[in-house]
Coordinates of N, CA, C and O in Angstrom, one line a residue:
M1 N 69.1 -13.6 42.3 CA 69.2 -14.2 41.0 C 70.1 -15.4 41.1 O 71.0 -15.5 42.0
D2 N 69.9 -16.3 40.2 CA 70.8 -17.5 40.2 C 72.1 -17.2 39.6 O 72.3 -16.3 38.9
Q3 N 73.1 -18.0 40.0 CA 74.4 -17.9 39.5 C 74.8 -19.2 38.8 O 74.4 -20.3 39.2
I4 N 75.7 -19.1 37.8 CA 76.2 -20.3 37.1 C 77.7 -20.1 36.9 O 78.1 -19.0 36.6
N5 N 78.5 -21.1 37.2 CA 79.9 -21.1 37.0 C 80.3 -21.6 35.6 O 79.9 -22.7 35.2
F6 N 81.1 -20.7 34.9 CA 81.6 -21.1 33.6 C 83.0 -20.8 33.6 O 83.4 -19.6 33.6
R7 N 83.8 -21.8 33.5 CA 85.3 -21.7 33.5 C 85.8 -20.8 34.7 O 86.5 -19.9 34.5
H8 N 85.4 -21.1 35.9 CA 85.8 -20.5 37.1 C 85.4 -19.0 37.2 O 85.9 -18.3 38.0
K9 N 84.4 -18.6 36.5 CA 83.8 -17.3 36.6 C 82.3 -17.4 36.9 O 81.6 -18.3 36.3
S10 N 81.8 -16.6 37.7 CA 80.4 -16.6 38.1 C 79.5 -15.7 37.2 O 79.8 -14.5 37.2
Y11 N 78.5 -16.2 36.5 CA 77.6 -15.4 35.7 C 76.3 -15.4 36.3 O 75.8 -16.4 36.9
E12 N 75.6 -14.2 36.2 CA 74.2 -14.1 36.7 C 73.2 -14.6 35.7 O 73.3 -14.2 34.5
V13 N 72.3 -15.5 36.1 CA 71.3 -16.0 35.1 C 70.2 -15.0 35.1 O 69.5 -14.7 36.1
V14 N 69.9 -14.4 33.9 CA 68.9 -13.4 33.7 C 67.6 -14.1 33.3 O 66.5 -13.8 33.9
E15 N 67.7 -15.1 32.4 CA 66.5 -15.8 31.9 C 66.9 -17.2 31.4 O 68.0 -17.4 30.9
T16 N 66.0 -18.1 31.6 CA 66.1 -19.5 31.1 C 65.1 -19.7 30.0 O 63.9 -19.5 30.2
Y17 N 65.6 -20.0 28.8 CA 64.7 -20.2 27.7 C 64.1 -21.7 27.6 O 64.7 -22.5 28.3
R18 N 63.1 -21.9 26.8 CA 62.5 -23.2 26.7 C 63.4 -24.3 26.2 O 63.3 -25.4 26.5
N19 N 64.4 -23.9 25.4 CA 65.3 -24.8 24.8 C 66.6 -25.0 25.7 O 67.6 -25.4 25.2
H20 N 66.5 -24.6 27.0 CA 67.5 -24.8 28.0 C 68.7 -23.9 27.9 O 69.7 -24.1 28.6
K21 N 68.6 -22.9 27.0 CA 69.7 -22.0 26.9 C 69.5 -20.9 28.0 O 68.4 -20.7 28.4
L22 N 70.6 -20.4 28.5 CA 70.6 -19.4 29.6 C 71.1 -18.1 29.1 O 72.1 -17.9 28.6
H23 N 70.3 -17.0 29.4 CA 70.7 -15.7 29.1 C 71.4 -15.2 30.4 O 70.7 -15.2 31.5
V24 N 72.7 -14.9 30.3 CA 73.4 -14.6 31.5 C 74.1 -13.2 31.4 O 74.2 -12.7 30.2
K25 N 74.6 -12.7 32.5 CA 75.3 -11.4 32.5 C 76.6 -11.6 33.3 O 76.6 -12.3 34.3
Y26 N 77.6 -10.9 32.7 CA 78.9 -10.9 33.4 C 79.6 -9.5 33.1 O 79.8 -9.2 32.0
K27 N 79.8 -8.8 34.2 CA 80.4 -7.4 34.1 C 79.5 -6.6 33.1 O 80.0 -5.9 32.2
N28 N 78.2 -6.6 33.3 CA 77.3 -5.8 32.5 C 77.3 -6.1 31.1 O 76.9 -5.3 30.2
K29 N 77.7 -7.3 30.7 CA 77.6 -7.7 29.3 C 76.7 -9.0 29.2 O 76.8 -9.8 30.1
D30 N 75.9 -9.1 28.2 CA 75.0 -10.2 28.1 C 75.6 -11.3 27.2 O 76.3 -11.0 26.2
F31 N 75.4 -12.5 27.6 CA 75.8 -13.7 26.9 C 74.8 -14.8 26.9 O 73.8 -14.7 27.7
I32 N 75.0 -15.8 26.1 CA 74.1 -17.0 26.2 C 75.0 -18.2 26.5 O 76.1 -18.4 25.9
I33 N 74.6 -19.0 27.5 CA 75.3 -20.2 27.8 C 74.4 -21.4 27.4 O 73.2 -21.4 27.7
I34 N 75.0 -22.3 26.7 CA 74.3 -23.5 26.2 C 74.8 -24.7 26.9 O 76.0 -25.1 26.7
P35 N 74.1 -25.3 27.9 CA 74.5 -26.5 28.6 C 74.2 -27.8 27.8 O 73.2 -27.8 27.1
F36 N 75.0 -28.8 27.9 CA 74.8 -30.1 27.2 C 74.8 -31.2 28.2 O 75.4 -31.1 29.3
N37 N 74.1 -32.3 27.9 CA 74.0 -33.4 28.8 C 75.2 -34.4 28.6 O 75.6 -35.1 29.5
D38 N 75.7 -34.5 27.4 CA 76.8 -35.4 27.1 C 77.8 -34.8 26.1 O 77.5 -33.8 25.4
G39 N 78.9 -35.5 26.0 CA 80.0 -35.0 25.1 C 79.7 -35.1 23.6 O 80.1 -34.4 22.8
I40 N 78.8 -36.1 23.3 CA 78.5 -36.3 21.9 C 77.6 -35.1 21.4 O 77.9 -34.6 20.3
A41 N 76.7 -34.7 22.2 CA 75.8 -33.6 21.8 C 76.7 -32.3 21.7 O 76.5 -31.4 20.8
F42 N 77.6 -32.1 22.6 CA 78.5 -31.0 22.6 C 79.3 -30.9 21.3 O 79.4 -29.9 20.7
S43 N 80.0 -32.0 21.0 CA 80.8 -32.0 19.7 C 80.0 -31.9 18.5 O 80.4 -31.3 17.5
T44 N 78.7 -32.5 18.5 CA 77.9 -32.4 17.3 C 77.4 -31.0 17.1 O 77.4 -30.5 16.0
Y45 N 77.1 -30.3 18.2 CA 76.7 -28.8 18.1 C 77.9 -28.0 17.5 O 77.7 -27.2 16.6
L46 N 79.1 -28.3 18.0 CA 80.3 -27.5 17.4 C 80.5 -27.8 16.0 O 80.8 -26.9 15.2
S47 N 80.4 -29.1 15.6 CA 80.6 -29.4 14.2 C 79.5 -28.9 13.3 O 79.8 -28.4 12.2
N48 N 78.3 -28.8 13.8 CA 77.2 -28.3 13.0 C 77.4 -26.7 12.8 O 77.1 -26.2 11.8
K49 N 77.8 -26.1 13.9 CA 78.1 -24.6 13.8 C 79.2 -24.4 12.8 O 79.1 -23.4 12.0
K50 N 80.2 -25.2 12.7 CA 81.3 -25.0 11.8 C 80.8 -25.2 10.3 O 81.2 -24.4 9.5
V51 N 79.9 -26.2 10.1 CA 79.4 -26.4 8.7 C 78.5 -25.2 8.3 O 78.6 -24.7 7.2
L52 N 77.7 -24.7 9.2 CA 76.8 -23.6 8.9 C 77.6 -22.3 8.6 O 77.3 -21.5 7.7
K53 N 78.7 -22.1 9.4 CA 79.5 -20.9 9.2 C 80.2 -21.0 7.9 O 80.4 -20.0 7.2
K54 N 80.7 -22.2 7.5 CA 81.3 -22.4 6.2 C 80.4 -22.0 5.1 O 80.8 -21.5 4.0
N55 N 79.1 -22.3 5.3 CA 78.1 -22.0 4.2 C 77.5 -20.6 4.4 O 76.4 -20.3 3.9
K56 N 78.1 -19.7 5.2 CA 77.8 -18.3 5.3 C 76.4 -18.1 5.9 O 75.7 -17.1 5.5
V57 N 76.0 -18.9 6.9 CA 74.8 -18.7 7.6 C 75.2 -17.8 8.8 O 76.1 -18.1 9.6
K58 N 74.5 -16.6 9.0 CA 74.8 -15.7 10.1 C 74.2 -16.2 11.3 O 73.0 -16.5 11.4
M59 N 75.0 -16.3 12.4 CA 74.6 -16.8 13.7 C 75.5 -16.2 14.8 O 76.6 -15.7 14.5
P60 N 75.1 -16.3 16.1 CA 76.0 -15.8 17.1 C 77.3 -16.5 17.2 O 77.4 -17.7 16.9
K61 N 78.3 -15.7 17.5 CA 79.7 -16.3 17.6 C 79.9 -17.0 18.9 O 79.4 -16.6 19.9
I62 N 80.7 -18.1 18.8 CA 81.1 -18.8 20.0 C 82.3 -18.1 20.6 O 83.3 -17.8 20.0
I63 N 82.1 -17.7 21.9 CA 83.2 -16.9 22.6 C 84.1 -17.9 23.3 O 85.4 -17.8 23.2
K64 N 83.6 -18.8 24.1 CA 84.4 -19.8 24.9 C 83.7 -21.1 24.9 O 82.5 -21.2 24.8
K65 N 84.5 -22.2 25.1 CA 84.0 -23.5 25.2 C 84.5 -24.1 26.5 O 85.7 -23.9 26.9
D66 N 83.6 -24.8 27.3 CA 84.0 -25.5 28.5 C 83.8 -27.0 28.3 O 82.7 -27.5 28.4
R67 N 84.8 -27.7 27.9 CA 84.7 -29.1 27.6 C 84.5 -29.9 28.8 O 83.8 -31.0 28.7
E68 N 85.0 -29.5 29.9 CA 84.8 -30.3 31.2 C 83.4 -30.1 31.7 O 82.7 -31.1 32.1
G69 N 82.8 -28.9 31.7 CA 81.5 -28.7 32.1 C 80.4 -28.8 31.1 O 79.2 -28.7 31.3
L70 N 80.8 -29.1 29.8 CA 80.0 -29.3 28.7 C 79.0 -28.1 28.5 O 77.8 -28.2 28.4
M71 N 79.6 -26.9 28.4 CA 78.9 -25.7 28.1 C 79.6 -24.8 27.1 O 80.8 -24.9 26.9
I72 N 78.8 -24.0 26.4 CA 79.4 -23.1 25.4 C 78.8 -21.7 25.7 O 77.7 -21.5 26.0
L73 N 79.7 -20.7 25.6 CA 79.4 -19.3 25.8 C 79.3 -18.7 24.5 O 80.3 -18.7 23.7
E74 N 78.2 -18.1 24.1 CA 78.0 -17.4 22.8 C 77.6 -16.0 23.1 O 77.1 -15.6 24.2
E75 N 77.8 -15.2 22.0 CA 77.4 -13.8 22.1 C 75.8 -13.7 22.2 O 75.1 -14.6 21.6
Y76 N 75.3 -12.7 22.8 CA 73.9 -12.4 22.9 C 73.5 -11.5 21.9 O 74.1 -10.4 21.7
V77 N 72.4 -11.8 21.1 CA 71.9 -10.9 20.1 C 70.6 -10.3 20.7 O 69.6 -11.0 20.9
P78 N 70.7 -9.0 20.9 CA 69.5 -8.3 21.5 C 68.4 -8.2 20.5 O 68.6 -8.2 19.3
G79 N 67.2 -8.0 21.0 CA 66.0 -7.8 20.2 C 64.9 -8.8 20.5 O 65.0 -9.6 21.4
R80 N 63.8 -8.7 19.8 CA 62.7 -9.5 20.1 C 62.9 -10.9 19.5 O 63.6 -11.1 18.5
S81 N 62.3 -11.9 20.0 CA 62.4 -13.3 19.5 C 61.6 -13.5 18.2 O 60.6 -12.8 18.0
A82 N 62.1 -14.4 17.4 CA 61.4 -14.7 16.2 C 60.0 -15.2 16.4 O 59.1 -15.0 15.6
L83 N 59.9 -16.0 17.5 CA 58.5 -16.5 17.8 C 57.5 -15.4 18.0 O 56.4 -15.5 17.5
D84 N 57.9 -14.3 18.7 CA 57.0 -13.2 19.0 C 56.6 -12.5 17.7 O 55.5 -12.2 17.4
I85 N 57.6 -12.3 16.8 CA 57.4 -11.6 15.6 C 56.5 -12.4 14.6 O 55.6 -11.9 14.0
I86 N 56.7 -13.7 14.5 CA 55.9 -14.5 13.7 C 54.5 -14.7 14.2 O 53.5 -14.7 13.4
A87 N 54.3 -14.8 15.5 CA 53.0 -14.9 16.1 C 52.1 -13.7 15.9 O 50.9 -13.8 15.7
K88 N 52.8 -12.5 15.8 CA 52.0 -11.3 15.5 C 51.9 -10.9 14.1 O 51.4 -9.9 13.7
N89 N 52.5 -11.8 13.2 CA 52.4 -11.6 11.7 C 53.0 -10.3 11.3 O 52.4 -9.5 10.6
E90 N 54.2 -9.9 11.8 CA 54.8 -8.6 11.5 C 56.0 -8.7 10.5 O 56.7 -7.8 10.3
L91 N 56.1 -9.8 9.7 CA 57.1 -10.0 8.7 C 56.8 -9.4 7.4 O 55.6 -9.6 6.9
D92 N 57.7 -8.7 6.8 CA 57.5 -8.2 5.4 C 57.8 -9.3 4.4 O 58.3 -10.4 4.7
K93 N 57.6 -9.0 3.1 CA 57.9 -9.9 2.0 C 59.4 -10.1 1.9 O 59.8 -11.2 1.6
T94 N 60.2 -9.1 2.3 CA 61.7 -9.2 2.2 C 62.2 -10.3 3.1 O 63.2 -11.0 2.7
Y95 N 61.6 -10.5 4.3 CA 62.0 -11.6 5.2 C 61.8 -13.0 4.6 O 62.6 -13.9 4.7
Y96 N 60.6 -13.1 4.0 CA 60.3 -14.4 3.3 C 61.2 -14.7 2.1 O 61.6 -15.8 1.9
T97 N 61.6 -13.6 1.4 CA 62.5 -13.8 0.3 C 63.9 -14.2 0.8 O 64.5 -15.1 0.2
E98 N 64.4 -13.6 1.9 CA 65.7 -13.9 2.4 C 65.6 -15.4 3.0 O 66.6 -16.1 2.9
L99 N 64.6 -15.7 3.6 CA 64.4 -17.1 4.2 C 64.5 -18.1 3.0 O 65.1 -19.2 3.2
F100 N 63.8 -17.8 1.9 CA 63.9 -18.7 0.8 C 65.3 -18.8 0.2 O 65.8 -19.9 -0.2
R101 N 66.0 -17.7 0.2 CA 67.4 -17.7 -0.3 C 68.3 -18.6 0.6 O 69.1 -19.4 0.1
I102 N 68.1 -18.5 1.9 CA 68.9 -19.3 2.8 C 68.6 -20.8 2.6 O 69.4 -21.6 2.6
Y103 N 67.3 -21.0 2.5 CA 66.8 -22.4 2.3 C 67.4 -23.0 1.0 O 68.0 -24.1 1.0
R104 N 67.4 -22.2 0.0 CA 67.9 -22.7 -1.3 C 69.4 -23.0 -1.3 O 69.9 -24.0 -1.7
Q105 N 70.2 -22.0 -0.6 CA 71.6 -22.2 -0.5 C 72.0 -23.4 0.3 O 72.9 -24.1 -0.1
N106 N 71.3 -23.6 1.4 CA 71.6 -24.8 2.2 C 71.1 -26.1 1.6 O 71.7 -27.1 1.9
R107 N 70.1 -26.0 0.8 CA 69.6 -27.3 0.1 C 70.7 -27.7 -0.8 O 71.0 -28.9 -0.9
F108 N 71.3 -26.8 -1.6 CA 72.3 -27.2 -2.5 C 73.6 -27.7 -1.8 O 74.3 -28.5 -2.3
A109 N 73.8 -27.2 -0.5 CA 74.9 -27.6 0.3 C 74.6 -28.9 1.1 O 75.4 -29.4 1.8
K110 N 73.4 -29.4 0.9 CA 72.9 -30.6 1.6 C 72.9 -30.4 3.1 O 73.3 -31.3 3.8
I111 N 72.4 -29.3 3.6 CA 72.2 -29.0 5.0 C 70.8 -28.8 5.3 O 70.0 -28.1 4.7
A112 N 70.3 -29.6 6.3 CA 68.9 -29.5 6.7 C 68.8 -28.6 7.9 O 69.5 -28.8 8.9
I113 N 68.0 -27.5 7.7 CA 67.8 -26.6 8.8 C 66.4 -26.7 9.4 O 65.5 -26.8 8.6
N114 N 66.4 -26.6 10.7 CA 65.1 -26.7 11.4 C 64.6 -25.2 11.5 O 65.2 -24.4 12.1
Y115 N 63.4 -25.0 10.9 CA 62.9 -23.6 10.8 C 61.9 -23.3 11.9 O 61.2 -22.3 11.8
K116 N 61.8 -24.1 13.0 CA 61.0 -23.8 14.1 C 61.4 -22.5 14.7 O 62.6 -22.2 14.9
P117 N 60.5 -21.6 15.1 CA 60.9 -20.3 15.7 C 61.8 -20.3 16.9 O 62.6 -19.5 17.1
E118 N 61.7 -21.4 17.7 CA 62.5 -21.4 18.9 C 63.9 -21.7 18.6 O 64.8 -21.5 19.5
Y119 N 64.3 -22.2 17.4 CA 65.7 -22.5 17.0 C 66.2 -21.3 16.3 O 67.3 -21.3 15.9

């Protein structure tokens, strides 16, 4: 398996996603590492996470930041991906109701959210 160094610790790469996020393992715990190409994208991601958290959008927590390597370590949320669930049309009416509630709340807060399944 591939290895990636994050703040002087070696993580095993389990899977690489299409959006360049890495599912990694360290001491039998799962994490997500998000690599960035430049510092502007890194700081923009952090500021967007802060705004979304302020508006009570539930998302994985940031565990550590590596400003030198331009990477972020986040918690891993186990389960099936949203893309698989939507492709098989397995969502109830309650999910669409909750999605509308989040959309409405963020629209009033003037936050544009990308609803593509890979995000």
